[in-house]
mmCIF file of C-alpha atoms and ligand atoms in Angstrom:
data_model
loop_
_atom_site.group_PDB
_atom_site.id
_atom_site.type_symbol
_atom_site.label_atom_id
_atom_site.label_comp_id
_atom_site.label_asym_id
_atom_site.label_seq_id
_atom_site.Cartn_x
_atom_site.Cartn_y
_atom_site.Cartn_z
ATOM 1 C CA MET A 412 0.000 0.000 0.000
ATOM 2 C CA ARG A 413 1.137 3.511 -0.745
ATOM 3 C CA VAL A 414 -0.265 7.028 -0.442
ATOM 4 C CA ASP A 415 -0.576 9.260 -3.515
ATOM 5 C CA LEU A 416 -0.437 13.012 -2.987
ATOM 6 C CA LEU A 417 -2.614 14.932 -5.451
ATOM 7 C CA GLY A 418 -2.775 18.723 -5.806
ATOM 8 C CA ILE A 419 -6.097 20.448 -6.469
ATOM 9 C CA PRO A 420 -5.197 24.071 -7.234
ATOM 10 C CA PHE A 421 -8.714 25.521 -6.976
ATOM 11 C CA ASP A 422 -9.603 28.638 -4.967
ATOM 12 C CA GLY A 423 -12.731 29.661 -6.887
ATOM 13 C CA GLY A 424 -14.865 28.677 -3.890
ATOM 14 C CA SER A 425 -13.230 31.235 -1.595
ATOM 15 C CA SER A 426 -15.572 33.850 -0.131
ATOM 16 C CA TYR A 427 -12.904 36.343 0.968
ATOM 17 C CA LEU A 428 -9.270 35.984 -0.206
ATOM 18 C CA ARG A 429 -7.993 34.046 -3.201
ATOM 19 C CA GLY A 430 -4.545 32.416 -3.064
ATOM 20 C CA SER A 431 -5.086 28.839 -1.865
ATOM 21 C CA ALA A 432 -4.686 27.635 -5.463
ATOM 22 C CA LEU A 433 -0.962 28.223 -4.894
ATOM 23 C CA ALA A 434 -0.930 25.912 -1.870
ATOM 24 C CA PRO A 435 -0.282 22.467 -3.410
ATOM 25 C CA LYS A 436 3.076 23.547 -4.817
ATOM 26 C CA ALA A 437 4.021 25.348 -1.579
ATOM 27 C CA ILE A 438 3.255 22.193 0.438
ATOM 28 C CA ARG A 439 5.155 19.913 -1.963
ATOM 29 C CA ASP A 440 8.156 22.269 -1.803
ATOM 30 C CA SER A 441 8.117 21.970 2.012
ATOM 31 C CA LEU A 442 7.775 18.164 2.212
ATOM 32 C CA TRP A 443 11.430 17.152 2.215
ATOM 33 C CA PRO A 444 13.477 20.007 3.703
ATOM 34 C CA GLU A 445 17.241 19.629 3.431
ATOM 35 C CA TRP A 446 17.564 19.663 7.222
ATOM 36 C CA GLY A 447 15.212 16.750 7.837
ATOM 37 C CA ASN A 448 14.829 13.071 6.966
ATOM 38 C CA SER A 449 11.975 11.301 5.210
ATOM 39 C CA TYR A 450 10.513 9.373 8.157
ATOM 40 C CA CYS A 451 7.184 10.089 9.811
ATOM 41 C CA GLU A 452 6.733 9.760 13.568
ATOM 42 C CA VAL A 453 5.290 6.233 13.420
ATOM 43 C CA GLY A 454 8.502 4.952 11.858
ATOM 44 C CA LEU A 455 7.803 4.615 8.134
ATOM 45 C CA ASP A 456 10.146 5.897 5.432
ATOM 46 C CA LEU A 457 7.814 8.060 3.374
ATOM 47 C CA LYS A 458 10.258 8.454 0.495
ATOM 48 C CA GLU A 459 9.185 4.918 -0.465
ATOM 49 C CA ARG A 460 5.531 5.007 0.548
ATOM 50 C CA LEU A 461 4.370 8.570 -0.269
ATOM 51 C CA HIS A 462 4.139 9.240 -4.006
ATOM 52 C CA VAL A 463 4.160 12.945 -4.709
ATOM 53 C CA LEU A 464 2.078 13.531 -7.821
ATOM 54 C CA GLY A 465 1.399 16.900 -9.430
ATOM 55 C CA ASP A 466 -1.737 18.979 -9.732
ATOM 56 C CA LEU A 467 -4.990 17.827 -11.309
ATOM 57 C CA GLU A 468 -5.806 19.737 -14.487
ATOM 58 C CA LEU A 469 -9.241 21.211 -14.007
ATOM 59 C CA ASP A 470 -11.644 22.263 -16.767
ATOM 60 C CA ILE A 471 -12.254 26.002 -16.573
ATOM 61 C CA GLY A 472 -15.851 26.756 -15.606
ATOM 62 C CA ARG A 473 -16.588 23.203 -14.438
ATOM 63 C CA GLU A 474 -13.896 22.757 -11.832
ATOM 64 C CA LEU A 475 -15.994 20.935 -9.216
ATOM 65 C CA GLU A 476 -17.266 18.446 -11.813
ATOM 66 C CA SER A 477 -13.760 17.789 -13.057
ATOM 67 C CA ILE A 478 -12.477 17.267 -9.490
ATOM 68 C CA GLU A 479 -15.148 14.588 -9.010
ATOM 69 C CA GLU A 480 -14.297 12.881 -12.320
ATOM 70 C CA LYS A 481 -10.531 12.938 -11.809
ATOM 71 C CA ILE A 482 -10.652 11.775 -8.195
ATOM 72 C CA PHE A 483 -13.018 8.966 -9.216
ATOM 73 C CA ASP A 484 -10.485 7.897 -11.851
ATOM 74 C CA SER A 485 -7.658 8.056 -9.265
ATOM 75 C CA LEU A 486 -9.333 5.799 -6.696
ATOM 76 C CA HIS A 487 -7.912 2.306 -6.848
ATOM 77 C CA LEU A 488 -6.884 -0.485 -4.547
ATOM 78 C CA LYS A 489 -3.114 -0.031 -4.650
ATOM 79 C CA SER A 490 -3.061 3.433 -3.118
ATOM 80 C CA LYS A 491 -4.858 5.794 -0.790
ATOM 81 C CA LEU A 492 -5.148 9.487 -1.628
ATOM 82 C CA ILE A 493 -4.279 12.694 0.187
ATOM 83 C CA MET A 494 -5.549 15.767 -1.637
ATOM 84 C CA LEU A 495 -3.883 19.155 -1.261
ATOM 85 C CA GLY A 496 -6.284 22.099 -1.644
ATOM 86 C CA GLY A 497 -7.226 24.547 -2.714
ATOM 87 C CA ASP A 498 -10.071 25.887 -0.657
ATOM 88 C CA HIS A 499 -12.529 23.744 1.282
ATOM 89 C CA SER A 500 -15.123 23.656 -1.529
ATOM 90 C CA ILE A 501 -13.132 20.758 -3.055
ATOM 91 C CA THR A 502 -14.158 18.288 -0.336
ATOM 92 C CA TYR A 503 -17.727 17.998 -1.687
ATOM 93 C CA PRO A 504 -16.775 16.747 -5.189
ATOM 94 C CA ILE A 505 -14.018 14.573 -3.669
ATOM 95 C CA LEU A 506 -16.536 12.810 -1.420
ATOM 96 C CA ARG A 507 -18.999 12.426 -4.310
ATOM 97 C CA ALA A 508 -16.233 10.476 -6.061
ATOM 98 C CA TYR A 509 -15.526 8.327 -2.988
ATOM 99 C CA LYS A 510 -19.221 7.551 -2.550
ATOM 100 C CA ARG A 511 -19.630 6.731 -6.245
ATOM 101 C CA SER A 512 -16.722 4.280 -5.988
ATOM 102 C CA GLY A 513 -18.777 2.274 -3.465
ATOM 103 C CA CYS A 514 -16.878 3.465 -0.418
ATOM 104 C CA SER A 515 -18.792 3.980 2.833
ATOM 105 C CA PHE A 516 -17.159 6.128 5.486
ATOM 106 C CA ASP A 517 -17.473 8.516 8.419
ATOM 107 C CA VAL A 518 -15.964 11.997 8.044
ATOM 108 C CA LEU A 519 -13.744 13.817 10.532
ATOM 109 C CA GLN A 520 -13.505 17.551 9.778
ATOM 110 C CA ILE A 521 -10.882 19.530 11.691
ATOM 111 C CA ASP A 522 -11.766 23.202 11.190
ATOM 112 C CA ALA A 523 -12.426 26.527 12.943
ATOM 113 C CA HIS A 524 -15.624 26.788 10.867
ATOM 114 C CA PRO A 525 -18.481 24.303 10.387
ATOM 115 C CA ASP A 526 -18.856 25.124 6.639
ATOM 116 C CA LEU A 527 -22.544 24.207 6.880
ATOM 117 C CA TYR A 528 -24.178 27.259 5.266
ATOM 118 C CA ASP A 529 -27.146 26.313 3.107
ATOM 119 C CA SER A 530 -25.880 29.086 0.853
ATOM 120 C CA PHE A 531 -23.418 31.951 1.287
ATOM 121 C CA GLN A 532 -22.999 35.101 -0.831
ATOM 122 C CA GLY A 533 -25.537 33.672 -3.288
ATOM 123 C CA THR A 534 -23.848 30.312 -3.911
ATOM 124 C CA ARG A 535 -24.347 26.816 -2.503
ATOM 125 C CA TYR A 536 -20.931 25.553 -3.621
ATOM 126 C CA SER A 537 -18.375 27.854 -1.956
ATOM 127 C CA HIS A 538 -16.021 26.824 0.850
ATOM 128 C CA ALA A 539 -18.725 27.939 3.330
ATOM 129 C CA SER A 540 -21.137 25.123 2.343
ATOM 130 C CA PRO A 541 -19.407 21.844 1.408
ATOM 131 C CA PHE A 542 -20.532 19.939 4.499
ATOM 132 C CA ALA A 543 -24.176 20.969 3.990
ATOM 133 C CA ARG A 544 -24.013 19.429 0.491
ATOM 134 C CA ILE A 545 -22.187 16.340 1.795
ATOM 135 C CA MET A 546 -24.854 15.719 4.449
ATOM 136 C CA GLU A 547 -27.801 16.463 2.115
ATOM 137 C CA GLU A 548 -26.575 13.825 -0.286
ATOM 138 C CA SER A 549 -25.733 11.362 2.515
ATOM 139 C CA LEU A 550 -22.201 11.013 1.160
ATOM 140 C CA ALA A 551 -20.878 10.360 4.682
ATOM 141 C CA SER A 552 -22.278 7.859 7.207
ATOM 142 C CA SER A 553 -21.592 10.461 9.894
ATOM 143 C CA LEU A 554 -19.835 13.805 10.251
ATOM 144 C CA THR A 555 -17.753 14.766 13.288
ATOM 145 C CA GLN A 556 -16.387 18.320 13.401
ATOM 146 C CA VAL A 557 -13.709 19.368 15.861
ATOM 147 C CA GLY A 558 -12.079 22.731 16.533
ATOM 148 C CA ILE A 559 -15.222 24.724 15.731
ATOM 149 C CA ARG A 560 -15.274 28.254 17.193
ATOM 150 C CA THR A 561 -17.453 30.287 14.816
ATOM 151 C CA LEU A 562 -20.953 28.786 15.123
ATOM 152 C CA ASN A 563 -23.789 31.204 14.413
ATOM 153 C CA LEU A 564 -27.499 30.466 14.799
ATOM 154 C CA HIS A 565 -27.989 29.298 11.193
ATOM 155 C CA GLN A 566 -25.075 26.892 11.317
ATOM 156 C CA ARG A 567 -26.105 25.600 14.750
ATOM 157 C CA GLU A 568 -29.505 24.786 13.205
ATOM 158 C CA GLN A 569 -27.830 23.135 10.221
ATOM 159 C CA SER A 570 -25.668 21.042 12.551
ATOM 160 C CA LEU A 571 -28.805 19.787 14.350
ATOM 161 C CA ARG A 572 -30.684 19.268 11.089
ATOM 162 C CA TYR A 573 -27.995 17.012 9.649
ATOM 163 C CA GLY A 574 -27.156 15.233 12.910
ATOM 164 C CA VAL A 575 -23.588 16.509 12.885
ATOM 165 C CA ARG A 576 -21.425 15.812 15.917
ATOM 166 C CA THR A 577 -19.955 19.281 16.376
ATOM 167 C CA ILE A 578 -17.230 19.395 19.033
ATOM 168 C CA GLU A 579 -16.694 23.063 19.701
ATOM 169 C CA MET A 580 -13.205 24.278 20.582
ATOM 170 C CA MET A 581 -14.484 25.566 23.929
ATOM 171 C CA GLU A 582 -15.544 22.053 24.971
ATOM 172 C CA TRP A 583 -12.561 20.167 23.480
ATOM 173 C CA SER A 584 -9.630 18.982 25.614
ATOM 174 C CA PRO A 585 -6.665 16.683 24.847
ATOM 175 C CA MET A 586 -8.641 13.992 26.738
ATOM 176 C CA THR A 587 -11.615 14.189 24.344
ATOM 177 C CA GLU A 588 -12.126 10.767 22.767
ATOM 178 C CA ILE A 589 -13.350 10.685 19.162
ATOM 179 C CA HIS A 590 -14.419 7.190 18.119
ATOM 180 C CA PHE A 591 -15.564 6.054 14.691
ATOM 181 C CA LYS A 592 -17.603 3.003 13.695
ATOM 182 C CA ASN A 593 -16.655 3.025 10.011
ATOM 183 C CA PRO A 594 -13.451 3.785 8.136
ATOM 184 C CA VAL A 595 -12.928 7.533 8.149
ATOM 185 C CA TYR A 596 -12.131 10.283 5.638
ATOM 186 C CA VAL A 597 -10.199 13.127 7.294
ATOM 187 C CA SER A 598 -10.608 16.717 6.085
ATOM 188 C CA ILE A 599 -8.185 19.203 7.622
ATOM 189 C CA ASP A 600 -8.783 22.931 7.208
ATOM 190 C CA LEU A 601 -5.558 24.589 8.371
ATOM 191 C CA ASP A 602 -7.504 27.416 10.030
ATOM 192 C CA ALA A 603 -8.378 24.877 12.754
ATOM 193 C CA LEU A 604 -4.882 25.592 14.020
ATOM 194 C CA ASP A 605 -4.253 28.719 16.027
ATOM 195 C CA PRO A 606 -2.914 31.551 13.829
ATOM 196 C CA ALA A 607 0.183 31.475 16.056
ATOM 197 C CA PHE A 608 1.039 28.152 14.364
ATOM 198 C CA ALA A 609 -0.656 28.611 10.992
ATOM 199 C CA PRO A 610 -0.902 32.299 10.068
ATOM 200 C CA GLY A 611 -1.072 31.656 6.321
ATOM 201 C CA VAL A 612 -4.796 31.055 5.918
ATOM 202 C CA SER A 613 -7.545 33.217 4.449
ATOM 203 C CA HIS A 614 -9.773 33.183 7.559
ATOM 204 C CA PRO A 615 -7.503 33.148 10.651
ATOM 205 C CA GLU A 616 -9.438 32.539 13.871
ATOM 206 C CA PRO A 617 -7.537 32.780 17.181
ATOM 207 C CA GLY A 618 -8.090 30.216 19.908
ATOM 208 C CA GLY A 619 -7.262 27.111 17.880
ATOM 209 C CA PHE A 620 -5.197 23.943 18.038
ATOM 210 C CA THR A 621 -1.446 23.601 18.362
ATOM 211 C CA VAL A 622 0.334 21.558 15.676
ATOM 212 C CA ARG A 623 0.921 18.832 18.269
ATOM 213 C CA GLU A 624 -2.798 18.635 19.113
ATOM 214 C CA VAL A 625 -3.792 18.143 15.463
ATOM 215 C CA ILE A 626 -1.143 15.435 14.992
ATOM 216 C CA SER A 627 -2.333 13.751 18.172
ATOM 217 C CA ILE A 628 -5.966 13.721 16.938
ATOM 218 C CA ILE A 629 -4.742 12.069 13.704
ATOM 219 C CA GLN A 630 -2.602 9.502 15.530
ATOM 220 C CA LYS A 631 -5.462 8.527 17.861
ATOM 221 C CA ILE A 632 -7.924 7.693 15.047
ATOM 222 C CA ASN A 633 -9.155 4.178 15.878
ATOM 223 C CA VAL A 634 -10.184 2.999 12.377
ATOM 224 C CA PRO A 635 -8.608 2.823 8.894
ATOM 225 C CA ILE A 636 -8.319 6.154 7.082
ATOM 226 C CA VAL A 637 -9.716 5.892 3.527
ATOM 227 C CA GLY A 638 -8.486 9.282 2.331
ATOM 228 C CA ALA A 639 -7.772 12.822 3.448
ATOM 229 C CA ASP A 640 -7.457 16.406 2.361
ATOM 230 C CA VAL A 641 -5.450 19.349 3.692
ATOM 231 C CA VAL A 642 -6.999 22.633 2.581
ATOM 232 C CA GLU A 643 -7.011 26.412 2.924
ATOM 233 C CA LEU A 644 -3.280 27.171 3.065
ATOM 234 C CA ASN A 645 -2.937 30.613 1.455
ATOM 235 C CA PRO A 646 0.751 31.200 0.589
ATOM 236 C CA THR A 647 0.053 34.875 -0.267
ATOM 237 C CA VAL A 648 -0.527 35.638 3.441
ATOM 238 C CA ASP A 649 1.952 33.122 4.931
ATOM 239 C CA THR A 650 4.913 34.253 7.044
ATOM 240 C CA SER A 651 8.345 32.733 6.343
ATOM 241 C CA ASN A 652 6.668 29.649 4.830
ATOM 242 C CA ALA A 653 5.652 28.614 8.366
ATOM 243 C CA THR A 654 2.164 27.415 7.477
ATOM 244 C CA ALA A 655 3.372 25.477 4.421
ATOM 245 C CA LEU A 656 5.830 23.626 6.682
ATOM 246 C CA VAL A 657 3.041 22.851 9.155
ATOM 247 C CA ALA A 658 0.841 21.618 6.274
ATOM 248 C CA ALA A 659 3.664 19.384 5.019
ATOM 249 C CA LYS A 660 4.213 17.944 8.518
ATOM 250 C CA ILE A 661 0.485 17.198 8.851
ATOM 251 C CA VAL A 662 0.492 15.527 5.399
ATOM 252 C CA LYS A 663 3.380 13.280 6.467
ATOM 253 C CA GLU A 664 1.726 12.263 9.734
ATOM 254 C CA LEU A 665 -1.574 11.668 7.908
ATOM 255 C CA ALA A 666 0.266 9.415 5.470
ATOM 256 C CA GLY A 667 1.862 7.576 8.401
ATOM 257 C CA ALA A 668 -1.540 7.031 10.008
ATOM 258 C CA MET A 669 -3.072 5.882 6.711
ATOM 259 C CA LEU A 670 -0.281 3.378 6.122
ATOM 260 C CA SER A 671 -0.156 1.977 9.648
ATOM 261 C CA LYS A 672 -3.863 1.354 10.436
HETATM 262 MN MN1 MN B 1053 -12.117 27.055 8.239
HETATM 263 MN MN1 MN B 1054 -13.320 24.807 6.174
#
């Protein structure tokens, strides 16, 4: 088994700043720094097991449809996928592809925001709404969100409506146990991290996770991981490449978890 790393350079779903389309390259460039080695924490040499592929070519004007088609074509038994966003709107077409392939899975979303708007700024397909679409279409068997610290009344209602397990940041502690019944797809929005650790995002929200806490949540997942995405790095507002390095570290530990469970 190996993990394939696929870039999805799409930021057309962003409601505020563009720039996350530049993220896949920035993360790839930070994967193997000259000062480090190629092992992840659980003891696997990722130079052999993590295949760094390039960016998907998306059809202009039908980007979400082409993400679904190309991810569907990339799903096969010999590898698991980690997708590099891009903004969070990409998770909806990705999960349509997983569902269409016959996969059944729970979803863990690590994010400052629930992304459950029925519609936002006149669209139902921006990065503010992917998890509303995912739950409407029953793409996931269950959705657990952790790190949330921006719930408004509408999104609280949406969370109840779709039966989402929303673990707000104010109630989370390192002792919080998150168990899954099915294999899990992990979607990591880098704004879940505190801006002290990940300043290079379009919607920084103080009061978030440390890098260690996010890695620990990944390492404690009790079921196989079927796939994952790391989204919302915006290199145009990053400082000294710090957030790209954090994203690359999270990708490596995700790959380690995917290969060892
Ligand atoms: Mn977010
Ligand atoms: Mn998000």
